Structures are given as structure tokens and as C-alpha cells.
mmCIF file of C-alpha atoms in Angstrom:
data_model
loop_
_atom_site.group_PDB
_atom_site.id
_atom_site.type_symbol
_atom_site.label_atom_id
_atom_site.label_comp_id
_atom_site.label_asym_id
_atom_site.label_seq_id
_atom_site.Cartn_x
_atom_site.Cartn_y
_atom_site.Cartn_z
ATOM 1 C CA MET M 54 173.532 135.117 70.688
ATOM 2 C CA ASP M 55 172.350 131.831 72.959
ATOM 3 C CA ASP M 56 169.396 130.312 72.392
ATOM 4 C CA PHE M 57 167.396 131.852 75.607
ATOM 5 C CA ALA M 58 168.737 135.190 74.769
ATOM 6 C CA ALA M 59 167.125 134.959 71.089
ATOM 7 C CA SER M 60 163.699 133.406 72.480
ATOM 8 C CA VAL M 61 164.051 136.494 74.620
ATOM 9 C CA GLN M 62 164.564 138.915 71.442
ATOM 10 C CA GLU M 63 161.797 137.142 69.508
ATOM 11 C CA LYS M 64 159.178 137.249 72.316
ATOM 12 C CA GLY M 65 160.230 141.034 72.364
ATOM 13 C CA ASP M 66 160.055 141.207 69.053
ATOM 14 C CA MET M 67 156.647 139.735 68.727
ATOM 15 C CA MET M 68 155.090 142.144 71.720
ATOM 16 C CA GLU M 69 156.187 145.360 69.940
ATOM 17 C CA LYS M 70 154.905 144.008 66.727
ATOM 18 C CA SER M 71 151.882 143.309 68.164
ATOM 19 C CA ARG M 72 151.903 146.811 69.617
ATOM 20 C CA LYS M 73 152.027 148.242 67.290
ATOM 21 C CA THR M 74 149.293 146.460 65.332
ATOM 22 C CA ASP M 75 146.895 147.170 67.988
ATOM 23 C CA ARG M 76 147.544 151.264 68.115
ATOM 24 C CA ARG M 77 146.915 150.577 63.942
ATOM 25 C CA THR M 78 143.707 148.948 64.504
ATOM 26 C CA LEU M 79 142.731 151.733 66.919
ATOM 27 C CA TYR M 80 143.650 154.699 64.440
ATOM 28 C CA THR M 81 141.914 152.964 61.610
ATOM 29 C CA ARG M 82 139.252 151.941 63.755
ATOM 30 C CA ASN M 83 138.978 155.582 65.078
ATOM 31 C CA ILE M 84 138.967 157.406 62.042
ATOM 32 C CA ILE M 85 136.123 155.218 60.928
ATOM 33 C CA LYS M 86 133.768 156.190 63.726
ATOM 34 C CA GLU M 87 134.988 159.744 62.816
ATOM 35 C CA ALA M 88 133.847 159.524 59.857
ATOM 36 C CA LEU M 89 130.707 158.223 60.434
ATOM 37 C CA LEU M 90 130.009 160.973 62.720
ATOM 38 C CA GLU M 91 130.681 163.717 60.287
ATOM 39 C CA LEU M 92 128.513 162.065 57.532
ATOM 40 C CA THR M 93 125.438 162.148 60.036
ATOM 41 C CA ASP M 94 125.923 165.364 61.383
ATOM 42 C CA LYS M 95 125.350 166.406 57.577
ATOM 43 C CA GLN M 96 122.561 163.621 56.696
ATOM 44 C CA THR M 97 120.760 160.976 58.541
ATOM 45 C CA TYR M 98 122.114 158.005 58.808
ATOM 46 C CA ASP M 99 119.853 155.756 57.136
ATOM 47 C CA GLN M 100 121.080 157.969 53.641
ATOM 48 C CA ILE M 101 124.702 157.133 54.361
ATOM 49 C CA ASN M 102 126.242 153.861 52.633
ATOM 50 C CA ILE M 103 129.650 152.159 52.812
ATOM 51 C CA SER M 104 131.490 154.176 49.753
ATOM 52 C CA GLN M 105 130.453 157.222 51.369
ATOM 53 C CA LEU M 106 131.813 156.579 54.231
ATOM 54 C CA CYS M 107 135.298 154.970 53.095
ATOM 55 C CA ARG M 108 135.246 158.488 51.004
ATOM 56 C CA GLN M 109 135.111 160.035 54.375
ATOM 57 C CA ALA M 110 137.589 158.318 55.990
ATOM 58 C CA GLU M 111 139.675 157.972 52.967
ATOM 59 C CA ILE M 112 140.570 154.462 53.121
ATOM 60 C CA ALA M 113 139.786 151.456 51.110
ATOM 61 C CA ARG M 114 136.655 149.613 51.150
ATOM 62 C CA ALA M 115 138.938 146.488 52.106
ATOM 63 C CA THR M 116 140.501 148.025 54.842
ATOM 64 C CA PHE M 117 136.909 148.609 56.379
ATOM 65 C CA TYR M 118 135.559 145.459 56.065
ATOM 66 C CA LEU M 119 139.106 144.087 57.971
ATOM 67 C CA HIS M 120 137.289 146.092 60.961
ATOM 68 C CA TYR M 121 133.894 146.172 60.792
ATOM 69 C CA ASP M 122 131.160 143.709 59.083
ATOM 70 C CA SER M 123 128.748 146.995 58.160
ATOM 71 C CA LEU M 124 127.662 150.365 59.073
ATOM 72 C CA ASP M 125 125.352 149.286 62.159
ATOM 73 C CA ASP M 126 128.427 147.853 63.818
ATOM 74 C CA VAL M 127 130.454 151.123 63.366
ATOM 75 C CA LEU M 128 126.933 153.069 64.464
ATOM 76 C CA ASP M 129 126.924 150.477 67.874
ATOM 77 C CA SER M 130 130.826 151.064 68.349
ATOM 78 C CA ILE M 131 130.124 154.907 68.358
ATOM 79 C CA ILE M 132 126.929 154.447 71.074
ATOM 80 C CA ASP M 133 128.926 152.150 72.819
ATOM 81 C CA ASP M 134 131.745 154.628 73.092
ATOM 82 C CA ALA M 135 129.274 157.202 73.784
ATOM 83 C CA LEU M 136 127.803 155.227 77.006
ATOM 84 C CA GLU M 137 131.176 154.411 78.244
ATOM 85 C CA PHE M 138 131.855 158.264 77.909
ATOM 86 C CA SER M 139 128.669 159.258 79.873
ATOM 87 C CA GLU M 140 129.341 156.643 83.003
ATOM 88 C CA SER M 141 130.632 159.627 84.935
ATOM 89 C CA SER M 142 127.111 159.749 87.486
ATOM 90 C CA GLY M 143 126.786 157.093 89.798
ATOM 91 C CA GLU M 144 122.916 158.371 89.773
ATOM 92 C CA THR M 145 120.745 156.020 88.848
ATOM 93 C CA VAL M 146 116.625 156.440 87.491
ATOM 94 C CA GLY M 147 115.317 155.483 90.520
ATOM 95 C CA ASP M 148 117.173 158.477 92.546
ATOM 96 C CA VAL M 149 115.765 160.669 89.873
ATOM 97 C CA LEU M 150 112.211 159.500 90.626
ATOM 98 C CA ASP M 151 112.519 159.084 93.721
ATOM 99 C CA PHE M 152 113.345 162.801 94.341
ATOM 100 C CA TYR M 153 111.229 164.294 91.638
ATOM 101 C CA GLY M 154 108.517 162.138 93.147
ATOM 102 C CA ASP M 155 108.555 164.436 96.875
ATOM 103 C CA ARG M 156 106.954 167.764 95.410
ATOM 104 C CA SER M 157 107.913 169.642 98.158
ATOM 105 C CA ALA M 158 111.621 169.600 96.559
ATOM 106 C CA GLU M 159 113.480 172.458 95.468
ATOM 107 C CA LYS M 160 114.747 172.818 91.797
ATOM 108 C CA PRO M 161 118.139 171.076 91.918
ATOM 109 C CA ALA M 162 121.258 172.986 90.431
ATOM 110 C CA GLY M 163 122.226 170.116 88.069
ATOM 111 C CA LYS M 164 118.028 169.967 86.697
ATOM 112 C CA ARG M 165 118.491 165.951 87.015
ATOM 113 C CA THR M 166 116.993 163.921 84.143
ATOM 114 C CA ILE M 167 115.272 160.561 84.215
ATOM 115 C CA LEU M 168 118.194 158.877 82.001
ATOM 116 C CA PRO M 169 121.101 160.294 83.167
ATOM 117 C CA ALA M 170 123.113 158.454 80.429
ATOM 118 C CA CYS M 171 120.703 159.539 77.402
ATOM 119 C CA GLN M 172 120.989 163.156 78.277
ATOM 120 C CA ARG M 173 124.969 163.016 79.456
ATOM 121 C CA ILE M 174 125.188 161.656 75.707
ATOM 122 C CA ALA M 175 122.844 164.046 74.030
ATOM 123 C CA ASP M 176 124.502 167.048 75.971
ATOM 124 C CA SER M 177 127.721 166.510 74.122
ATOM 125 C CA ASP M 178 127.977 168.389 70.767
ATOM 126 C CA LYS M 179 130.014 165.279 69.475
ATOM 127 C CA TYR M 180 126.609 162.651 69.652
ATOM 128 C CA HIS M 181 124.110 165.296 70.133
ATOM 129 C CA HIS M 182 123.128 165.035 66.293
ATOM 130 C CA LEU M 183 122.434 161.298 66.590
ATOM 131 C CA PHE M 184 119.903 161.676 69.435
ATOM 132 C CA MET M 185 117.818 163.658 66.955
ATOM 133 C CA ASP M 186 118.034 161.243 64.302
ATOM 134 C CA ASN M 187 114.839 159.736 63.941
ATOM 135 C CA SER M 188 116.138 156.756 61.410
ATOM 136 C CA ILE M 189 118.743 155.519 64.430
ATOM 137 C CA SER M 190 116.329 156.024 67.701
ATOM 138 C CA GLY M 191 115.370 152.505 67.406
ATOM 139 C CA ARG M 192 118.899 151.181 67.719
ATOM 140 C CA ILE M 193 120.483 153.986 70.118
ATOM 141 C CA ILE M 194 117.518 152.654 72.619
ATOM 142 C CA ASN M 195 117.910 149.114 72.305
ATOM 143 C CA ARG M 196 122.121 149.779 72.864
ATOM 144 C CA ILE M 197 121.272 152.060 75.580
ATOM 145 C CA ALA M 198 118.602 149.240 77.094
ATOM 146 C CA LEU M 199 121.605 146.497 76.538
ATOM 147 C CA HIS M 200 123.823 149.004 78.768
ATOM 148 C CA GLU M 201 122.009 149.965 81.149
ATOM 149 C CA ARG M 202 119.585 147.274 81.762
ATOM 150 C CA ASP M 203 121.970 145.820 84.563
ATOM 151 C CA LYS M 204 121.884 148.511 86.662
ATOM 152 C CA VAL M 205 118.292 149.444 86.309
ATOM 153 C CA VAL M 206 116.018 146.738 86.777
ATOM 154 C CA PRO M 207 117.634 145.207 89.793
ATOM 155 C CA ASP M 208 117.203 148.801 91.521
ATOM 156 C CA PHE M 209 113.372 148.522 89.960
ATOM 157 C CA MET M 210 112.903 145.392 92.184
ATOM 158 C CA ALA M 211 114.028 146.661 94.875
ATOM 159 C CA ARG M 212 112.800 149.770 95.231
ATOM 160 C CA GLY M 213 109.301 148.557 93.812
ATOM 161 C CA LYS M 214 109.078 145.181 94.978
ATOM 162 C CA LEU M 215 108.950 143.900 91.473
ATOM 163 C CA THR M 216 109.711 140.443 89.613
ATOM 164 C CA ALA M 217 112.646 140.766 86.977
ATOM 165 C CA GLU M 218 110.244 140.645 84.170
ATOM 166 C CA GLU M 219 108.184 143.685 85.650
ATOM 167 C CA ALA M 220 111.359 145.546 86.161
ATOM 168 C CA ASP M 221 112.295 144.897 82.699
ATOM 169 C CA MET M 222 108.842 146.195 81.174
ATOM 170 C CA MET M 223 108.873 148.981 83.688
ATOM 171 C CA PHE M 224 112.377 150.192 82.331
ATOM 172 C CA ARG M 225 111.378 149.589 78.566
ATOM 173 C CA PHE M 226 108.512 151.669 78.936
ATOM 174 C CA ILE M 227 110.280 154.731 80.921
ATOM 175 C CA LEU M 228 113.464 154.447 78.287
ATOM 176 C CA HIS M 229 111.100 154.282 74.828
ATOM 177 C CA GLY M 230 108.692 157.033 76.644
ATOM 178 C CA THR M 231 111.194 159.657 77.990
ATOM 179 C CA PHE M 232 113.664 158.780 74.983
ATOM 180 C CA ALA M 233 110.276 160.290 72.906
ATOM 181 C CA ILE M 234 109.762 163.048 75.047
ATOM 182 C CA ASN M 235 113.799 164.325 74.909
ATOM 183 C CA ARG M 236 113.945 163.911 71.330
ATOM 184 C CA SER M 237 110.743 165.975 70.870
ATOM 185 C CA LEU M 238 112.447 168.968 73.417
ATOM 186 C CA GLY M 239 115.410 168.525 71.285
ATOM 187 C CA TRP M 240 117.810 167.269 74.348
ATOM 188 C CA ILE M 241 117.816 170.892 75.583
ATOM 189 C CA LYS M 242 117.857 171.609 79.362
ATOM 190 C CA ASN M 243 115.840 174.847 79.541
ATOM 191 C CA GLU M 244 112.707 175.560 81.783
ATOM 192 C CA ARG M 245 110.570 173.511 79.607
ATOM 193 C CA TRP M 246 112.483 170.227 79.416
ATOM 194 C CA TYR M 247 113.028 171.001 83.262
ATOM 195 C CA HIS M 248 109.031 171.168 83.134
ATOM 196 C CA TYR M 249 108.462 168.221 81.742
ATOM 197 C CA GLN M 250 110.878 166.084 83.577
ATOM 198 C CA GLN M 251 109.294 166.917 86.748
ATOM 199 C CA ILE M 252 105.753 166.004 85.530
ATOM 200 C CA ILE M 253 106.321 162.400 84.059
ATOM 201 C CA SER M 254 109.089 162.035 86.644
ATOM 202 C CA GLN M 255 106.157 162.296 89.358
ATOM 203 C CA PHE M 256 103.618 160.508 87.158
ATOM 204 C CA ILE M 257 105.886 157.510 87.181
ATOM 205 C CA HIS M 258 106.835 157.473 90.767
ATOM 206 C CA GLY M 259 103.435 157.438 91.521
ATOM 207 C CA GLY M 260 102.579 154.956 89.231
ATOM 208 C CA LEU M 261 105.261 152.827 91.273
ATOM 209 C CA SER M 262 104.114 153.745 94.708
ATOM 210 C CA ARG M 263 100.639 152.448 93.753
ATOM 211 C CA ILE M 264 101.811 148.859 92.799
ATOM 212 C CA PRO M 265 100.080 146.248 95.042
ATOM 213 C CA GLY M 266 102.672 145.087 97.733
ATOM 214 C CA ARG M 267 105.240 148.238 97.031
ATOM 215 C CA ASN M 268 104.875 149.424 100.459
ATOM 216 C CA GLN M 269 104.648 146.354 102.174
#
């Protein structure tokens, strides 16, 4: 085999090894995340430690630390996965507020929600229990804020003629408030849920319409 052929072979072997490593890494990471989801389905997150997780995943503690620095790292990765899973709709918070702001609007077949990303995740059997765990509500909210801010804040700025800081504060207010209400309702889409979606949306929409300069 000449030098060129040997070089091509070596590069091919390295790429194959890299693909195998990547597959193995993804597989192990998924095992760890699934193990945490299984544990949080039976107990609250704040009752879980790394030793329990390693037993559930059937891995060594050293293996865990090859992939994650802490339990919070694993949880953040799960939430990020859930947020990616939720990106099937292009509807924004502003779209929903505008829809419900029209009191003459008929009840939509899909029952729109103020926080589309939140509700789509909570609707999933895989993630619903996480949204009912009060010990991680703050972390979930912060993760959603990071994920959604770049879409929601510019939309609020345009619709409400708000500064970036004002729009960000409005987004935080809506995110924290509606998350708390939805959690108290169990994230279950029933007539009671729909009733409060309407009331809260109309309240927020009405408040935005009274901001000086909005209708100028």
C-alpha cells in the first residue's frame, strides 16, 4: 500500500472510530437521561442523588462524570430535549394574546395556550411529571426563558411598542404567572383550564393595549 492509500485508510479508520464513539456517547447520555426521568416519575427531583441515578442507569459513577458534571446538567439536557420536541408550532405568545383579546372569538378547536412550548411539553406523558414537581419549577422556567426569549421579546417589542427591557420584563411576568396557574390546574386541558386561559389572556392583552404609545 502506497503512502497516499495508507493516509486515506488511516483517515477512514479515524472517522469510523469517531462515529462509533459518538454513537456510544449518545447512547450513554440517553440511558442517563431516561434513568433520571424514571426516578422523577416516582419521587421529587430534590430527593434524588447521583448514586441512585447510576444504579437506575446501571452505570459506574465514573461513567456518569464522563458525560455530565451534575444532576442539574442532566436535568437541563432533558428540558432542552423537551423544548426541541415542542417546536412543532409557529404560534407565538403574542398570537395567542391577540386571539383571546378579541372577546367575540369563538372557542378554537385546538384550545390555544398562552405558553405554547410549555403546554406542548406538559401534554407529553414523558415529561408531564416534571412540570408537576415544585422542586424544579424554577429551573424549568429559567430554561424555557433562555429557549423562548429570542422569539418572544422581539415579538412583544413590535406588538406593544416596548423597549427590549420592558418586553423582557413582560415576558418574565407572563412566563412565571401562567406557569404557576397551569401547574395549579395540573396542566390538564379541560373546560376550567380553557376558562382561565381566556381570562388571563384578555387581562394581559388589555394591559398591553393601555401602555402609553402602543396605539400611536
